[in-house]
Amino acid sequence: MVYLTLWMLWRVSGCCRSQRSMAVVLSGQKASLEIRQRLRRDVDQMKIQYSGFRPGLVVLQVGDREDSNLYIRMKLKAAAEIGISANHLRLPKTATEDDVLRGISAVNRNPLVHGLIVQLPLDSMNPIDTEKVINAVNPEKDVDGLTHINAGKLSRGDLRSCFIPCTPSGCMELIRQAGVPVVGKNALVVGRSKIVGAPMHDLLLWNHATVTTCHSQTADLATEVSRADILVVAAGKPEIVKGEWVKVGGLVIDCGINHIPDNRNSKGKRLLGDVHQPSALQRAAFITPVPGGVGPMTVAMLMENTVQSAKHFLQVNHPGQGSLNHSRMSRQTPVPR
């Protein structure tokens, strides 16, 4: 593996590494393509083995936010390429909480659907309890991994029987592809959101890193960052982490997606991560770009969860009919003590 080879070469020449050396850029585009190709083969196998069976995915949206529409198009396109039957259930901006809950209940009961995601934020003119809506999703179809059931299993280290949120799962896949061991490393997560920061902490912990979480109340972020062998930044603030803070030879995963005004750009804005990339490139051994890093992996891991859910459905409802390689997110299963 090219990333592993590069990392080993760096380790050999290692301690004398110049700060001017450029980091290896971890391409989420390339890694996600490999995952989608594998999933396509899995879906083709299901169709043959189970008479045309296809995994089913529903994306439920409330309202018509431009950014949500963009993300949904990306998900539907990826699903179509893999062979997943994906449907977009759009509710109007006038939808009430009861309308949303009824829609979720109908999808929960539909045996043709194996994955259900609720696109956030909910763009309604009426008050809607987001937590109530998320937890109305059947945990067996919660391919976003956001229900209390799946989050609780992850926090307890029960990685084999839960869906893992897609962005943290994609981050772990990029770390793995870099060939950087997690066991025993000092890992730092900047951000504590339920979607990225908190589950990322849990994943690193149960893969036996020593994990610290920083947030808006952290007193000395620079010092904490400087100690991190593995740094995952999901703060939602453009370039909050400066490159000179990064530990020389560290691995940096930048989850930031921040649009800032830029009159020089034809769109009037440009995209920045949560890490100052030009300076971080001078110190890190590996870094994810923005865009093209974590973003494509998030979509790929959503497809991964959907296919795994379909495999689980087939094994429960058609036992003995055949054998599918089903190991839900086993790649993130902790090593034995």
Short mmCIF file of C-alpha atoms in Angstrom, two decimals:
data_model
loop_
_atom_site.label_atom_id
_atom_site.label_comp_id
_atom_site.label_asym_id
_atom_site.label_seq_id
_atom_site.Cartn_x
_atom_site.Cartn_y
_atom_site.Cartn_z
CA MET A 1 0.00 0.00 0.00
CA VAL A 2 1.48 3.29 -1.13
CA TYR A 3 0.59 5.24 2.04
CA LEU A 4 2.09 2.51 4.25
CA THR A 5 5.28 2.43 2.18
CA LEU A 6 5.66 6.20 2.41
CA TRP A 7 5.09 6.12 6.16
CA MET A 8 7.72 3.39 6.63
CA LEU A 9 10.24 5.34 4.55
CA TRP A 10 9.54 8.41 6.65
CA ARG A 11 10.07 6.38 9.84
CA VAL A 12 13.47 5.20 8.58
CA SER A 13 14.66 8.70 7.80
CA GLY A 14 12.39 10.03 10.49
CA CYS A 15 13.98 11.92 13.35
CA CYS A 16 15.86 14.28 11.05
CA ARG A 17 12.74 15.26 9.12
CA SER A 18 12.87 18.84 7.89
CA GLN A 19 9.97 21.12 8.69
CA ARG A 20 10.03 22.10 5.00
CA SER A 21 9.14 18.54 3.93
CA MET A 22 5.62 18.28 2.61
CA ALA A 23 3.04 15.95 4.11
CA VAL A 24 1.53 13.08 2.16
CA VAL A 25 -1.98 14.15 1.17
CA LEU A 26 -4.57 11.44 1.90
CA SER A 27 -7.07 11.41 -0.95
CA GLY A 28 -10.60 10.75 0.19
CA GLN A 29 -11.64 10.66 -3.45
CA LYS A 30 -9.37 7.71 -4.17
CA ALA A 31 -10.21 5.82 -0.98
CA SER A 32 -13.96 6.33 -1.42
CA LEU A 33 -13.78 5.07 -5.00
CA GLU A 34 -12.19 1.83 -3.80
CA ILE A 35 -14.94 1.40 -1.20
CA ARG A 36 -17.71 2.07 -3.72
CA GLN A 37 -16.25 -0.45 -6.14
CA ARG A 38 -16.17 -3.11 -3.42
CA LEU A 39 -19.74 -2.32 -2.40
CA ARG A 40 -20.86 -2.57 -6.03
CA ARG A 41 -19.48 -6.13 -6.13
CA ASP A 42 -21.30 -6.94 -2.88
CA VAL A 43 -24.61 -5.63 -4.25
CA ASP A 44 -24.14 -7.58 -7.49
CA GLN A 45 -23.62 -10.72 -5.42
CA MET A 46 -26.86 -10.05 -3.50
CA LYS A 47 -28.82 -9.66 -6.75
CA ILE A 48 -27.60 -13.02 -8.01
CA GLN A 49 -27.93 -14.88 -4.75
CA TYR A 50 -31.31 -13.45 -3.72
CA SER A 51 -33.19 -13.10 -7.03
CA GLY A 52 -32.74 -9.43 -7.85
CA PHE A 53 -32.63 -8.17 -4.27
CA ARG A 54 -31.34 -4.60 -3.85
CA PRO A 55 -30.45 -2.71 -0.68
CA GLY A 56 -32.90 0.13 -0.05
CA LEU A 57 -32.14 3.62 1.27
CA VAL A 58 -34.45 6.55 2.03
CA VAL A 59 -33.31 10.11 2.62
CA LEU A 60 -35.98 12.09 4.46
CA GLN A 61 -35.77 15.87 4.08
CA VAL A 62 -37.88 18.65 5.53
CA GLY A 63 -37.86 21.89 3.55
CA ASP A 64 -35.64 22.91 0.66
CA ARG A 65 -32.25 24.14 1.92
CA GLU A 66 -29.73 24.56 -0.89
CA ASP A 67 -26.89 22.92 1.05
CA SER A 68 -29.08 19.96 2.02
CA ASN A 69 -30.14 19.50 -1.60
CA LEU A 70 -26.49 19.35 -2.65
CA TYR A 71 -25.62 16.73 -0.04
CA ILE A 72 -28.66 14.65 -0.93
CA ARG A 73 -27.79 14.67 -4.63
CA MET A 74 -24.32 13.38 -3.76
CA LYS A 75 -25.79 10.55 -1.69
CA LEU A 76 -28.34 9.55 -4.32
CA LYS A 77 -25.69 9.57 -7.05
CA ALA A 78 -23.36 7.35 -5.00
CA ALA A 79 -26.21 4.96 -4.21
CA ALA A 80 -27.16 4.67 -7.89
CA GLU A 81 -23.56 3.90 -8.88
CA ILE A 82 -23.39 1.10 -6.31
CA GLY A 83 -26.78 -0.38 -7.17
CA ILE A 84 -28.65 0.71 -4.04
CA SER A 85 -32.31 1.59 -4.52
CA ALA A 86 -32.39 5.11 -3.05
CA ASN A 87 -35.41 7.36 -2.67
CA HIS A 88 -35.73 10.98 -1.62
CA LEU A 89 -38.72 11.62 0.68
CA ARG A 90 -39.17 15.38 0.78
CA LEU A 91 -41.64 16.97 3.20
CA PRO A 92 -42.66 20.62 2.77
CA LYS A 93 -41.42 23.44 4.97
CA THR A 94 -44.91 23.50 6.52
CA ALA A 95 -44.45 19.94 7.88
CA THR A 96 -45.14 19.47 11.58
CA GLU A 97 -43.32 17.18 13.98
CA ASP A 98 -46.19 14.68 13.68
CA ASP A 99 -45.86 14.73 9.88
CA VAL A 100 -42.17 13.90 10.15
CA LEU A 101 -42.75 11.15 12.71
CA ARG A 102 -45.44 9.58 10.51
CA GLY A 103 -43.06 9.59 7.56
CA ILE A 104 -40.35 7.89 9.62
CA SER A 105 -42.80 5.32 10.95
CA ALA A 106 -43.87 4.38 7.41
CA VAL A 107 -40.26 3.88 6.33
CA ASN A 108 -39.49 1.87 9.49
CA ARG A 109 -42.27 -0.58 8.53
CA ASN A 110 -41.18 -0.93 4.90
CA PRO A 111 -39.19 -4.17 4.46
CA LEU A 112 -37.72 -2.89 1.18
CA VAL A 113 -35.84 -0.14 3.02
CA HIS A 114 -32.70 -1.07 4.96
CA GLY A 115 -31.34 2.40 5.65
CA LEU A 116 -33.07 5.64 6.67
CA ILE A 117 -31.35 8.96 7.16
CA VAL A 118 -32.95 12.20 8.27
CA GLN A 119 -31.23 15.11 6.53
CA LEU A 120 -30.29 17.78 9.06
CA PRO A 121 -31.06 20.52 9.80
CA LEU A 122 -34.85 20.17 9.63
CA ASP A 123 -35.99 23.19 7.63
CA SER A 124 -39.53 23.66 8.96
CA MET A 125 -41.49 26.74 9.97
CA ASN A 126 -42.90 24.67 12.82
CA PRO A 127 -41.05 23.64 16.01
CA ILE A 128 -39.60 20.14 15.70
CA ASP A 129 -37.62 18.25 18.35
CA THR A 130 -34.61 17.01 16.35
CA GLU A 131 -33.60 14.45 19.00
CA LYS A 132 -37.11 13.00 19.07
CA VAL A 133 -37.11 12.71 15.29
CA ILE A 134 -33.70 11.04 15.12
CA ASN A 135 -34.60 8.54 17.81
CA ALA A 136 -37.80 7.62 15.99
CA VAL A 137 -35.65 5.91 13.36
CA ASN A 138 -35.44 2.14 13.80
CA PRO A 139 -31.89 1.51 15.12
CA GLU A 140 -31.60 -1.37 12.63
CA LYS A 141 -32.06 1.16 9.81
CA ASP A 142 -30.15 4.01 11.43
CA VAL A 143 -27.31 4.06 8.90
CA ASP A 144 -26.28 7.53 10.12
CA GLY A 145 -25.56 5.98 13.54
CA LEU A 146 -27.22 8.84 15.43
CA THR A 147 -29.92 7.19 17.53
CA HIS A 148 -29.36 6.81 21.26
CA ILE A 149 -29.20 3.03 20.81
CA ASN A 150 -26.33 3.11 18.31
CA ALA A 151 -24.53 5.96 20.07
CA GLY A 152 -24.77 4.10 23.38
CA LYS A 153 -23.36 0.90 21.91
CA LEU A 154 -20.46 2.81 20.39
CA SER A 155 -19.70 4.57 23.67
CA ARG A 156 -19.54 1.17 25.41
CA GLY A 157 -17.23 -0.29 22.76
CA ASP A 158 -19.84 -2.61 21.21
CA LEU A 159 -18.64 -1.82 17.70
CA ARG A 160 -19.78 -5.09 16.14
CA SER A 161 -23.49 -4.49 16.71
CA CYS A 162 -23.96 -0.81 15.97
CA PHE A 163 -23.89 1.60 13.09
CA ILE A 164 -21.03 4.07 13.37
CA PRO A 165 -21.59 7.68 12.25
CA CYS A 166 -20.30 8.09 8.73
CA THR A 167 -17.77 10.91 9.10
CA PRO A 168 -15.85 9.34 12.04
CA SER A 169 -15.97 6.00 10.26
CA GLY A 170 -14.47 7.62 7.15
CA CYS A 171 -11.77 9.26 9.27
CA MET A 172 -10.77 5.89 10.70
CA GLU A 173 -10.60 4.43 7.21
CA LEU A 174 -8.24 7.22 6.10
CA ILE A 175 -6.03 6.65 9.15
CA ARG A 176 -5.95 2.96 8.31
CA GLN A 177 -5.06 3.60 4.69
CA ALA A 178 -2.19 5.83 5.79
CA GLY A 179 -0.77 2.80 7.58
CA VAL A 180 -0.38 4.71 10.83
CA PRO A 181 -0.99 2.51 13.91
CA VAL A 182 -3.58 3.84 16.35
CA VAL A 183 -2.76 1.62 19.32
CA GLY A 184 -0.94 3.53 22.04
CA LYS A 185 -0.83 6.82 20.14
CA ASN A 186 -1.78 10.21 21.60
CA ALA A 187 -4.92 11.24 19.73
CA LEU A 188 -6.67 14.60 19.95
CA VAL A 189 -10.19 15.38 18.76
CA VAL A 190 -11.08 19.06 18.46
CA GLY A 191 -14.86 19.33 18.66
CA ARG A 192 -17.48 17.37 20.60
CA SER A 193 -20.55 17.27 18.33
CA LYS A 194 -22.79 14.21 18.42
CA ILE A 195 -22.22 13.66 14.70
CA VAL A 196 -18.41 13.84 14.54
CA GLY A 197 -16.44 14.81 17.64
CA ALA A 198 -17.98 12.58 20.31
CA PRO A 199 -18.16 9.38 18.21
CA MET A 200 -14.65 10.05 16.86
CA HIS A 201 -13.38 10.11 20.45
CA ASP A 202 -15.10 6.78 21.14
CA LEU A 203 -13.73 5.14 17.99
CA LEU A 204 -10.16 6.15 18.76
CA LEU A 205 -10.54 5.09 22.38
CA TRP A 206 -11.84 1.61 21.56
CA ASN A 207 -9.06 1.22 19.03
CA HIS A 208 -6.70 1.79 21.97
CA ALA A 209 -5.41 5.30 21.43
CA THR A 210 -4.99 7.63 24.40
CA VAL A 211 -7.62 10.22 23.54
CA THR A 212 -8.15 13.86 24.53
CA THR A 213 -11.11 15.98 23.44
CA CYS A 214 -10.84 19.76 23.11
CA HIS A 215 -13.72 22.20 22.69
CA SER A 216 -14.67 25.87 22.97
CA GLN A 217 -13.76 25.97 26.68
CA THR A 218 -10.29 24.43 26.29
CA ALA A 219 -7.74 26.79 27.84
CA ASP A 220 -4.64 26.13 25.71
CA LEU A 221 -5.56 24.52 22.40
CA ALA A 222 -2.13 25.06 20.88
CA THR A 223 -0.39 23.02 23.57
CA GLU A 224 -2.88 20.19 23.29
CA VAL A 225 -2.50 20.07 19.50
CA SER A 226 1.30 19.99 19.76
CA ARG A 227 1.16 16.68 21.67
CA ALA A 228 -1.07 14.83 19.20
CA ASP A 229 0.29 11.99 17.09
CA ILE A 230 -3.18 11.78 15.52
CA LEU A 231 -5.18 15.00 15.23
CA VAL A 232 -8.84 15.08 14.13
CA VAL A 233 -10.33 18.56 13.85
CA ALA A 234 -14.11 18.96 13.64
CA ALA A 235 -14.70 22.35 15.23
CA GLY A 236 -16.62 24.04 12.43
CA LYS A 237 -14.39 27.13 12.56
CA PRO A 238 -12.18 28.04 9.61
CA GLU A 239 -8.49 27.45 10.24
CA ILE A 240 -8.89 27.38 14.03
CA VAL A 241 -5.84 25.08 14.19
CA LYS A 242 -2.62 26.72 13.05
CA GLY A 243 -0.01 24.69 11.21
CA GLU A 244 2.78 25.65 13.59
CA TRP A 245 0.86 23.94 16.39
CA VAL A 246 0.91 20.56 14.63
CA LYS A 247 3.34 17.97 15.93
CA VAL A 248 6.14 17.26 13.45
CA GLY A 249 5.37 13.89 11.85
CA GLY A 250 1.77 13.83 13.06
CA LEU A 251 -1.30 12.74 11.14
CA VAL A 252 -3.96 15.41 10.57
CA ILE A 253 -7.59 14.70 9.67
CA ASP A 254 -9.42 17.92 8.78
CA CYS A 255 -13.22 17.54 8.89
CA GLY A 256 -13.90 21.24 8.38
CA ILE A 257 -16.24 22.55 5.68
CA ASN A 258 -16.34 26.34 6.00
CA HIS A 259 -17.44 28.75 3.29
CA ILE A 260 -16.01 32.23 3.66
CA PRO A 261 -16.60 35.31 1.47
CA ASP A 262 -14.06 35.77 -1.33
CA ASN A 263 -14.60 38.40 -4.01
CA ARG A 264 -11.78 36.93 -6.09
CA ASN A 265 -13.77 33.71 -6.54
CA SER A 266 -16.47 33.53 -9.22
CA LYS A 267 -18.88 32.13 -6.64
CA GLY A 268 -18.09 34.91 -4.18
CA LYS A 269 -16.87 32.44 -1.56
CA ARG A 270 -14.23 29.80 -0.98
CA LEU A 271 -13.95 26.62 1.03
CA LEU A 272 -11.63 26.28 4.02
CA GLY A 273 -11.01 23.49 6.49
CA ASP A 274 -10.59 23.78 10.25
CA VAL A 275 -6.80 23.51 9.87
CA HIS A 276 -4.53 26.06 8.17
CA GLN A 277 -3.46 23.71 5.43
CA PRO A 278 -0.41 25.49 3.90
CA SER A 279 1.48 25.63 7.20
CA ALA A 280 0.28 22.22 8.43
CA LEU A 281 1.62 20.65 5.24
CA GLN A 282 5.10 21.69 6.36
CA ARG A 283 4.95 19.74 9.63
CA ALA A 284 2.57 16.79 9.34
CA ALA A 285 3.48 13.41 7.87
CA PHE A 286 -0.05 12.92 6.54
CA ILE A 287 -2.95 15.32 6.06
CA THR A 288 -6.40 15.24 4.47
CA PRO A 289 -7.21 18.00 1.98
CA VAL A 290 -10.26 20.26 1.96
CA PRO A 291 -12.11 19.56 -0.26
CA GLY A 292 -11.50 15.98 -1.36
CA GLY A 293 -10.57 14.47 1.98
CA VAL A 294 -13.15 13.54 4.62
CA GLY A 295 -16.19 14.61 2.56
CA PRO A 296 -16.14 11.80 -0.01
CA MET A 297 -15.45 9.29 2.76
CA THR A 298 -18.58 10.35 4.64
CA VAL A 299 -20.73 9.45 1.64
CA ALA A 300 -18.83 6.19 1.07
CA MET A 301 -19.34 5.06 4.67
CA LEU A 302 -23.06 5.85 4.45
CA MET A 303 -23.19 3.44 1.52
CA GLU A 304 -21.13 0.94 3.53
CA ASN A 305 -23.62 1.07 6.41
CA THR A 306 -26.57 0.65 4.04
CA VAL A 307 -25.08 -2.43 2.39
CA GLN A 308 -24.20 -3.92 5.77
CA SER A 309 -27.77 -3.32 6.95
CA ALA A 310 -29.10 -5.13 3.88
CA LYS A 311 -26.77 -8.06 4.53
CA HIS A 312 -28.01 -8.26 8.09
CA PHE A 313 -31.63 -8.20 6.86
CA LEU A 314 -30.97 -11.08 4.46
CA GLN A 315 -29.25 -13.21 7.07
CA VAL A 316 -32.11 -12.73 9.52
CA ASN A 317 -34.93 -13.21 7.04
CA HIS A 318 -33.36 -15.76 4.69
CA PRO A 319 -31.19 -17.97 6.91
CA GLY A 320 -29.47 -20.85 5.20
CA GLN A 321 -30.06 -19.52 1.68
CA GLY A 322 -26.45 -18.54 1.24
CA SER A 323 -23.44 -16.95 2.80
CA LEU A 324 -22.68 -13.25 2.65
CA ASN A 325 -19.58 -11.62 4.04
CA HIS A 326 -21.30 -9.73 6.85
CA SER A 327 -19.21 -8.06 9.54
CA ARG A 328 -20.79 -4.74 10.39
CA MET A 329 -17.97 -2.23 10.66
CA SER A 330 -15.63 -4.98 11.87
CA ARG A 331 -12.72 -2.90 10.63
CA GLN A 332 -13.19 -0.71 13.63
CA THR A 333 -13.43 -3.58 16.07
CA PRO A 334 -10.88 -3.08 18.87
CA VAL A 335 -7.94 -5.43 19.05
CA PRO A 336 -7.98 -7.90 21.96
CA ARG A 337 -6.40 -6.73 25.17
#
